[in-house]
Coordinates of N, CA and C in Angstrom, one line a residue:
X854 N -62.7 63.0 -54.5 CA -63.8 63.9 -54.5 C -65.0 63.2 -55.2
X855 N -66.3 63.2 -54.2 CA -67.4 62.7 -55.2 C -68.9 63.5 -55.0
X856 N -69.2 63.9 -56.0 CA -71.0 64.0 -55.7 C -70.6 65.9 -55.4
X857 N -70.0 66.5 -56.3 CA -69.9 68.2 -55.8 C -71.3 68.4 -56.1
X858 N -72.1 69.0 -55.0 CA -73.2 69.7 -55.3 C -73.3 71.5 -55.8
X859 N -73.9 71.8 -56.8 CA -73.4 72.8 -57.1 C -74.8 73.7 -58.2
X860 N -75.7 73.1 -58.2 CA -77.3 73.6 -57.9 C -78.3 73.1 -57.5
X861 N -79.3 73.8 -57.5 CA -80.5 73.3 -57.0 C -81.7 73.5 -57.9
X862 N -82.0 72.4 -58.9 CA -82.9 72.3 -59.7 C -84.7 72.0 -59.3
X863 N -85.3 72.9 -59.2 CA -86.8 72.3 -59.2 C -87.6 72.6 -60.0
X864 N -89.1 72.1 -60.1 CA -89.9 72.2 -61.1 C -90.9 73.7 -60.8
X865 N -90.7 73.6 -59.2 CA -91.7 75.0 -58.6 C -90.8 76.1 -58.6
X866 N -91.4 77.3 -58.2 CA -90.8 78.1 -58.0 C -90.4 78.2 -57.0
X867 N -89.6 77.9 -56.1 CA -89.1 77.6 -54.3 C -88.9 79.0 -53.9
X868 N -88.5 80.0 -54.5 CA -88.4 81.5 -54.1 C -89.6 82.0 -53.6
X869 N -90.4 82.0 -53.9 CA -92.0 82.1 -53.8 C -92.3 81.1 -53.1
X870 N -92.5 80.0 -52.9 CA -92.9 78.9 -51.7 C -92.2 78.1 -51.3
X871 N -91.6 78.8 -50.1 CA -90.3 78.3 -49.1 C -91.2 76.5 -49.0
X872 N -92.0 76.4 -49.0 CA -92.3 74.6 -49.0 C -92.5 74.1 -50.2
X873 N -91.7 73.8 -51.2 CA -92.3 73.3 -52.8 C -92.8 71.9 -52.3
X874 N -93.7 72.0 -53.5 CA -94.1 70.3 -53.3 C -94.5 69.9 -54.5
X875 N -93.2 70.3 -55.6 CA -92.8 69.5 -57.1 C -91.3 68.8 -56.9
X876 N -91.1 68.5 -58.3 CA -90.0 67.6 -58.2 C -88.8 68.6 -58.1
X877 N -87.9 68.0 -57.6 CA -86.6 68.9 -57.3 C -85.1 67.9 -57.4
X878 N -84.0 68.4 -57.5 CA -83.4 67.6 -57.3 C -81.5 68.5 -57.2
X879 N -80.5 68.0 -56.9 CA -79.2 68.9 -56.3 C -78.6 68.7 -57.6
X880 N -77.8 69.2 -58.5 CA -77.5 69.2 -59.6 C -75.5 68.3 -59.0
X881 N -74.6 67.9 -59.4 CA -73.8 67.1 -59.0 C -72.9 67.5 -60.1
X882 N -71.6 67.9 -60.1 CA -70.2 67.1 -60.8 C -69.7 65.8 -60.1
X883 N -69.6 65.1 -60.8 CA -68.7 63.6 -60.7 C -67.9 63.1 -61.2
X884 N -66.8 63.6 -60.7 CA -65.0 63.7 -61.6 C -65.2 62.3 -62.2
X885 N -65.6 60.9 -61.2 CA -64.8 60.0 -61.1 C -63.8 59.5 -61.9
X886 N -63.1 58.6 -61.9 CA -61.6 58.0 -62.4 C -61.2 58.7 -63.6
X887 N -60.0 59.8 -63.4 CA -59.0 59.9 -64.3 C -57.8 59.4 -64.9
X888 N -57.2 59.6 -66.0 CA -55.8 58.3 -65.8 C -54.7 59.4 -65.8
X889 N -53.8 58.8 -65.5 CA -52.3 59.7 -65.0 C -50.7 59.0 -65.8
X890 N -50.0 59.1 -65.4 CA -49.3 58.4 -65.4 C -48.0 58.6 -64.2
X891 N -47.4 57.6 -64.3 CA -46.0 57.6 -63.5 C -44.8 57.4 -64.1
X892 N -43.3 57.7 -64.0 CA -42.5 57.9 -64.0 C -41.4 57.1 -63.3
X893 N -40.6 56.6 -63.8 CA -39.3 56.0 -62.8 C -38.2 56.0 -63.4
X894 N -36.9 57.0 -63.2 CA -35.7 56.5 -63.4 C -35.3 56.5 -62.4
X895 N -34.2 55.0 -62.5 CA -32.9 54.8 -61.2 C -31.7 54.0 -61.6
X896 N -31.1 53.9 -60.9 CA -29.8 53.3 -61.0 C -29.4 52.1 -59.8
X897 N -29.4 50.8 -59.8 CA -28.3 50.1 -59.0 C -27.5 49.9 -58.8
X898 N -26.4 49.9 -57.7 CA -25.1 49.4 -58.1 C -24.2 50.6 -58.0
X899 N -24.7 51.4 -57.7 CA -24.0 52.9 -57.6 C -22.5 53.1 -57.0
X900 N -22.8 52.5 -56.0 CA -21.9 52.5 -54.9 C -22.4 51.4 -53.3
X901 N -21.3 50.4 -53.8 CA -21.2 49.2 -52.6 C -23.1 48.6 -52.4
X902 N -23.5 48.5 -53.5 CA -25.1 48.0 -53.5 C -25.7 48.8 -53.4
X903 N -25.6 50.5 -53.1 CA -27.0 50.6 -53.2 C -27.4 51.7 -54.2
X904 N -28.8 52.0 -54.4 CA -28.9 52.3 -55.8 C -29.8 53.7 -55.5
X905 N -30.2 54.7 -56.5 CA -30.9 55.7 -56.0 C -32.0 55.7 -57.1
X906 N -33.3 56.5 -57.2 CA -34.1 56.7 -57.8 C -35.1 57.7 -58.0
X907 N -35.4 58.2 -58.8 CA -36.5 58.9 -59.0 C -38.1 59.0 -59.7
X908 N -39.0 59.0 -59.4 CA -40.0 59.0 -59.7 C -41.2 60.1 -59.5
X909 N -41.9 60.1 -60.8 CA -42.8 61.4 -60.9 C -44.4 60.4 -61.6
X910 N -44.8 61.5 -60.6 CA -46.6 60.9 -60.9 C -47.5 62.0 -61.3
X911 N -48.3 62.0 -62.1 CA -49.5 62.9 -62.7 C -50.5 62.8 -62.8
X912 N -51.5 63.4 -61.9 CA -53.1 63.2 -63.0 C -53.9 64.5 -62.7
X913 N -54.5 64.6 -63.7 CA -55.2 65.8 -64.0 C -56.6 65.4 -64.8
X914 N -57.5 65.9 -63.7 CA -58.6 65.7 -63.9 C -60.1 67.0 -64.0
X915 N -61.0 66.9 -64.7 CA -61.7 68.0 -64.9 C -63.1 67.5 -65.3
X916 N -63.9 67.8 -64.7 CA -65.6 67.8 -65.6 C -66.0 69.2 -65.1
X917 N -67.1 69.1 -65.7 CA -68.2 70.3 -66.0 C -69.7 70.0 -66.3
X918 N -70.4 71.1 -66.6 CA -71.9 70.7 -66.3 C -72.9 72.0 -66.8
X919 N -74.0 71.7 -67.1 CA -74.5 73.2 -67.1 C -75.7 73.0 -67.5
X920 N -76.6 73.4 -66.7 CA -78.4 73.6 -66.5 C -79.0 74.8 -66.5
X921 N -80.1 74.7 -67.2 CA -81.0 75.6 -67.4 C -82.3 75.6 -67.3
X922 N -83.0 76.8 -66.2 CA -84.0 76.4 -65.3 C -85.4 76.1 -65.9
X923 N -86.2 75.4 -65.6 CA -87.3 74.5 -65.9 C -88.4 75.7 -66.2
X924 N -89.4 75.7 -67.3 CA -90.5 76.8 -67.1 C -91.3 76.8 -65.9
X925 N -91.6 77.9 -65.2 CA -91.9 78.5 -63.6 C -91.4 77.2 -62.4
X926 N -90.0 76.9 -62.7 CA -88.9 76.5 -61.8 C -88.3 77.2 -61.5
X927 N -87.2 76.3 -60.4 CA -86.4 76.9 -60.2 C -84.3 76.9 -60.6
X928 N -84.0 77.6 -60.7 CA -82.7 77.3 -60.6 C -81.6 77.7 -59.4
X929 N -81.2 77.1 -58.5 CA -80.4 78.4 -57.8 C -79.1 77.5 -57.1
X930 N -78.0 78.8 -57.1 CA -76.2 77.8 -56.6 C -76.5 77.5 -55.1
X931 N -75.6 76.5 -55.1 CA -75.1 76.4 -54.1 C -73.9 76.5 -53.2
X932 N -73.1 76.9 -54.2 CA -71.6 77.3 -54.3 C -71.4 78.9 -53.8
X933 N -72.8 79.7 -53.7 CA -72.7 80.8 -53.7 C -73.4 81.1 -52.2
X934 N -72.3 82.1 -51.8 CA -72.8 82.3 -50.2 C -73.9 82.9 -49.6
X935 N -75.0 82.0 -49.4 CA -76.0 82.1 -48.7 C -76.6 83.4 -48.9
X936 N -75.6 84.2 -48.0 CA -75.8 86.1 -48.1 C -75.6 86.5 -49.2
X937 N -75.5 85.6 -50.3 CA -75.8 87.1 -51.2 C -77.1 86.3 -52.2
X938 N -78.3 85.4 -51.7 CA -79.6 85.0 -51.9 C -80.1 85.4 -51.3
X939 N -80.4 85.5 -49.8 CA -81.3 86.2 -48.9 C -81.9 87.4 -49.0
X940 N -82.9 88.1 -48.9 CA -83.4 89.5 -49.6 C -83.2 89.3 -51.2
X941 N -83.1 88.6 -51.8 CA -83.5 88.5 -53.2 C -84.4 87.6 -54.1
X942 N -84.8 88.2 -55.2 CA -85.4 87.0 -56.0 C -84.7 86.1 -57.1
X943 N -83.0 86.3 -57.0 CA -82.6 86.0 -57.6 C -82.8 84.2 -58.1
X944 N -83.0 84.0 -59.5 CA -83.3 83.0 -60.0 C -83.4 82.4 -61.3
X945 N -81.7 81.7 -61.6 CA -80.8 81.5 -62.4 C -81.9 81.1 -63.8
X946 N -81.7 81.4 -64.6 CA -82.2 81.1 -66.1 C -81.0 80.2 -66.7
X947 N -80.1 80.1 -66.2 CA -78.7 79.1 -66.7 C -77.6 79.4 -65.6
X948 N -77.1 77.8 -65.8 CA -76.0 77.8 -64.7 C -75.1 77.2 -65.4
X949 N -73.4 77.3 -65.1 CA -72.5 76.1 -65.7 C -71.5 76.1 -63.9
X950 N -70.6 75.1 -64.0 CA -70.3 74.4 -62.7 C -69.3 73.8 -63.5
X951 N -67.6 73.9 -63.1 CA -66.3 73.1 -63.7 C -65.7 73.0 -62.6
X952 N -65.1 71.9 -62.3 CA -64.2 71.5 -61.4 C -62.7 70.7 -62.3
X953 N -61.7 71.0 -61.5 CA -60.7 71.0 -62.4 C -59.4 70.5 -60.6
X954 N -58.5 69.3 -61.3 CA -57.5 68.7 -60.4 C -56.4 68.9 -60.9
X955 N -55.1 69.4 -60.5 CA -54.1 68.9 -61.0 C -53.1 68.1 -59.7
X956 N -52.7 67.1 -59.7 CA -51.8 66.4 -58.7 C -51.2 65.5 -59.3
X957 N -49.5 66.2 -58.6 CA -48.4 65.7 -58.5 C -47.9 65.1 -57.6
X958 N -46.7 64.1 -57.6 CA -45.8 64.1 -56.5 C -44.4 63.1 -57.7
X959 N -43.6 63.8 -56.4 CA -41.7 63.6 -56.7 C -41.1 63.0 -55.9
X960 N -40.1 61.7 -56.0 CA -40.2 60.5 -55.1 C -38.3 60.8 -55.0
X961 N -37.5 61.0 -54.2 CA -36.1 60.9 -54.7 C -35.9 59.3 -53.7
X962 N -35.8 57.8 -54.0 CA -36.0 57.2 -53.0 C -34.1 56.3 -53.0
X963 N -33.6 55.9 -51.9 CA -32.3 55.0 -52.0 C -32.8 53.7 -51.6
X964 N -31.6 52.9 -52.3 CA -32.2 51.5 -51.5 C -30.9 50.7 -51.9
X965 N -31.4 49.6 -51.0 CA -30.1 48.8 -50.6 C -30.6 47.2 -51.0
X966 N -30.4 46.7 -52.5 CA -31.2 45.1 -52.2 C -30.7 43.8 -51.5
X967 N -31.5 43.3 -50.9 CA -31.1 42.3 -50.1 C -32.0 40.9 -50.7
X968 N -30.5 39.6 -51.1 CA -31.1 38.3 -51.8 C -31.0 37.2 -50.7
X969 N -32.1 37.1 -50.4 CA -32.6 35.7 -49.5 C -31.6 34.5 -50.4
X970 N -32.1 34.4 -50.8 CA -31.5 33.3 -52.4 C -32.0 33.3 -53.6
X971 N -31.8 32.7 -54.8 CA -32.2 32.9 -55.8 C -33.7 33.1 -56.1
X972 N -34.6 33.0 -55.2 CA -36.3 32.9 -55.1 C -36.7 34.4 -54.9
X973 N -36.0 34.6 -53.6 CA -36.8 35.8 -52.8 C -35.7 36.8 -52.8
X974 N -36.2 38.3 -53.3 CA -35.5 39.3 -53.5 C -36.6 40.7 -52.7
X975 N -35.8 41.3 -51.3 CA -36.4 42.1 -50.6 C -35.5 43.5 -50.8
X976 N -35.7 44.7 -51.3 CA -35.4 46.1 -51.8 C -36.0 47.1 -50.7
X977 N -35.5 47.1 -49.6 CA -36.0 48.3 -48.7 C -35.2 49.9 -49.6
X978 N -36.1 50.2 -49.2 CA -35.6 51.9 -49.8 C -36.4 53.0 -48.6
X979 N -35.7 54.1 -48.5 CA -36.0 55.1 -47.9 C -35.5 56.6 -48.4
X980 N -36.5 57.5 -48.2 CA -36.3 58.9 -49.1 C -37.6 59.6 -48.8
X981 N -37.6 60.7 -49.8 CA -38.6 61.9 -49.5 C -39.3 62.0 -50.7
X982 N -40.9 62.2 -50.2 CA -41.4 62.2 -51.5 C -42.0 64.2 -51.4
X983 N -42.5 64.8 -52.4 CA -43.4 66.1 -52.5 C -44.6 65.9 -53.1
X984 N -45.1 66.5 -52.4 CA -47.0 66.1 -53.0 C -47.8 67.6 -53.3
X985 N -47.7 67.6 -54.1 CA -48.4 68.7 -55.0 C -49.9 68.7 -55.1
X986 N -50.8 69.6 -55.0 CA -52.3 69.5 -55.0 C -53.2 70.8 -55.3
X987 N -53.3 71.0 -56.8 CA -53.4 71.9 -57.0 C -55.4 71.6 -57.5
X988 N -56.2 72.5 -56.6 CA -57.6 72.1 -57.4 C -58.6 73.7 -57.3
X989 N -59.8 73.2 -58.4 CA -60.3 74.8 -58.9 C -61.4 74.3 -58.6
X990 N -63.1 74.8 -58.1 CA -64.5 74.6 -58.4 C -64.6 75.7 -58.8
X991 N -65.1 76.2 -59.4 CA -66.3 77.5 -60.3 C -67.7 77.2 -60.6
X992 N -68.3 78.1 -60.1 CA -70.3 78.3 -61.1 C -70.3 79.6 -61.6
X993 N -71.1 80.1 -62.3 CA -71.9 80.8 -62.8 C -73.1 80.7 -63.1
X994 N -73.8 81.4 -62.6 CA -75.5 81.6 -62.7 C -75.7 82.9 -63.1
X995 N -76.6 83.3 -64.6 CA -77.3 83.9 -65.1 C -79.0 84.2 -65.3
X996 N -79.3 85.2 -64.7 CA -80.6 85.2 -64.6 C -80.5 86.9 -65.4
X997 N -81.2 86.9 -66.9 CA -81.1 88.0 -67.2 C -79.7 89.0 -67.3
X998 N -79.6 90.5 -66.7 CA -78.8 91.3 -67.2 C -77.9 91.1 -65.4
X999 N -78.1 89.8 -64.7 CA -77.7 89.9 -63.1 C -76.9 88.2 -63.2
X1000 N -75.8 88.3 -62.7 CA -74.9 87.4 -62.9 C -74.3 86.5 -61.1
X1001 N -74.6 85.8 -61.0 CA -73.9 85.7 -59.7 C -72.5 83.9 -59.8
X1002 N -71.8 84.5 -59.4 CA -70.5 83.5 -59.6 C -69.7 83.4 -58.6
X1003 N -68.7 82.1 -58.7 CA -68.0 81.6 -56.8 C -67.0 80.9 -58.1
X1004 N -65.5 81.2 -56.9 CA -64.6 80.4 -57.4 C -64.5 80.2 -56.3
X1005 N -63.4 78.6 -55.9 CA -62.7 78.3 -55.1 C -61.6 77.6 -55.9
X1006 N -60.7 78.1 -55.0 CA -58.9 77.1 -54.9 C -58.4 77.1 -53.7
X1007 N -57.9 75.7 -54.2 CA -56.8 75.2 -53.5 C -55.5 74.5 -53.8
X1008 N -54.6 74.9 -53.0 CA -53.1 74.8 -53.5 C -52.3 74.1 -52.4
X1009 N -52.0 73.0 -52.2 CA -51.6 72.0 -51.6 C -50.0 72.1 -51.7
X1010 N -49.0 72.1 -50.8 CA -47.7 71.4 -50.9 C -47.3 70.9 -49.5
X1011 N -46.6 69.4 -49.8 CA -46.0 69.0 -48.7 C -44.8 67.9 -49.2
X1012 N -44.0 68.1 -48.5 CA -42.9 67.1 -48.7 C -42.4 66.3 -47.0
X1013 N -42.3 64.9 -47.3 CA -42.3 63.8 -46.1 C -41.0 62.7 -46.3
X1014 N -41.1 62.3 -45.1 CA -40.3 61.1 -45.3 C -41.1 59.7 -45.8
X1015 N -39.8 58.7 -46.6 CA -40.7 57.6 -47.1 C -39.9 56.8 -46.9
X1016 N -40.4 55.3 -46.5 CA -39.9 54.4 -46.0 C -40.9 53.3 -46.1
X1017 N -40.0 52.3 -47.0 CA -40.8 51.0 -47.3 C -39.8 50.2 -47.8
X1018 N -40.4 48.4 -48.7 CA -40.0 47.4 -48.7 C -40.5 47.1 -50.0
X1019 N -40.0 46.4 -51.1 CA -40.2 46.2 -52.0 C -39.7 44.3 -52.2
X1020 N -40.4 43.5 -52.7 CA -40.6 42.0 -52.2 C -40.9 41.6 -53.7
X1021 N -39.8 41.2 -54.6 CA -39.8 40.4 -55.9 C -39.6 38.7 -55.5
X1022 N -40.5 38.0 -56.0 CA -40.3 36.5 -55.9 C -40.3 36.0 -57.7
X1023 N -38.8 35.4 -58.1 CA -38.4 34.8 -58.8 C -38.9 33.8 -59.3
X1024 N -40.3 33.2 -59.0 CA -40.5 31.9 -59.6 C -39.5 31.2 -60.3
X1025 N -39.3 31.5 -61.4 CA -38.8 30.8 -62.3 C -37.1 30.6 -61.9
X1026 N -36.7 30.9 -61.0 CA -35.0 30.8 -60.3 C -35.5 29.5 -59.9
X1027 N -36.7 29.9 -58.7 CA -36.9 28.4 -58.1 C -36.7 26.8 -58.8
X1028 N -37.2 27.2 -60.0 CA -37.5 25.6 -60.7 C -36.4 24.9 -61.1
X1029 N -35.5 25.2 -61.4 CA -34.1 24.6 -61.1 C -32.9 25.0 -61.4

């Protein structure tokens, strides 16, 4: 997610002249890079080589924001549907805007290692992962004793098959 637009700041009054010709500009959240972490327990050797594992991943991410409109500017959402601006003069004196992530996923994976020779070690595994995706936007805009506000969510689940190859090289087996 980048660049949520989520007001519309200008210097004119735009309600009053559908053509402004002051400065203006889209007001933006920009999550960018959260940190998360990951998770791995497993076991090899289980049974006749091959080994099982589990793995869990997290990140959760959030910014926020909040403007307040310029003397005989303007302030107005964008988050808020169209129809409920039109026939009005509504025209935010303060706005705040939070976006909020939470995403998971849960890996159950098997694998069977396979040794070339002491150098080159290839770990195919195959399993099912679940992908979790839980996300919020919200505004609020206040103009006086008239309030206008938007949420949105979204709630993500899916679970897949996984299938890959894992490729450790030993250097130091090699050297003698």
């Amino acid at each position: 997610v980048d660049d949520l637009d989520w007001a519309i700041k200008s210097s004119q009054n735009i309600a009053v002249n559908p053509i402004p010709s002051g400065d203006g500009s889209f007001k933006h959240l920009d999550p960018g890079w959260k940190s998360g972490f990951r998770l791995k327990v497993g076991k090899d050797d289980i049974l006749e080589d091959w080994g099982v594992s589990l793995e869990y991943s997290y990140l959760k991410g959030e910014e926020s924001d909040r403007e307040t409109r310029p003397a005989g500017g303007t302030l107005l959402p964008t988050l808020v549907h169209v129809g409920n601006l039109l026939n009005s003069d509504f025209n935010a004196d303060e706005g705040r805007a939070k976006w909020s992530l939470r995403f998971q996923t849960v890996d159950i994976l098997v694998n069977h290692p396979l040794e070339c020779n002491a150098c080159h070690h290839f770990n195919p595994y195959f399993g099912a992962e679940a992908l979790i995706i839980n996300q919020m936007i919200k505004s609020e805009f206040t103009a006086g004793q008239e309030e206008l506000s938007s949420r949105w969510e979204s709630d993500y689940f899916g679970v897949g098959v996984v299938l890959g190859m894992r490729y450790d090289w030993k250097w130091t087996s090699c050297l003698g």
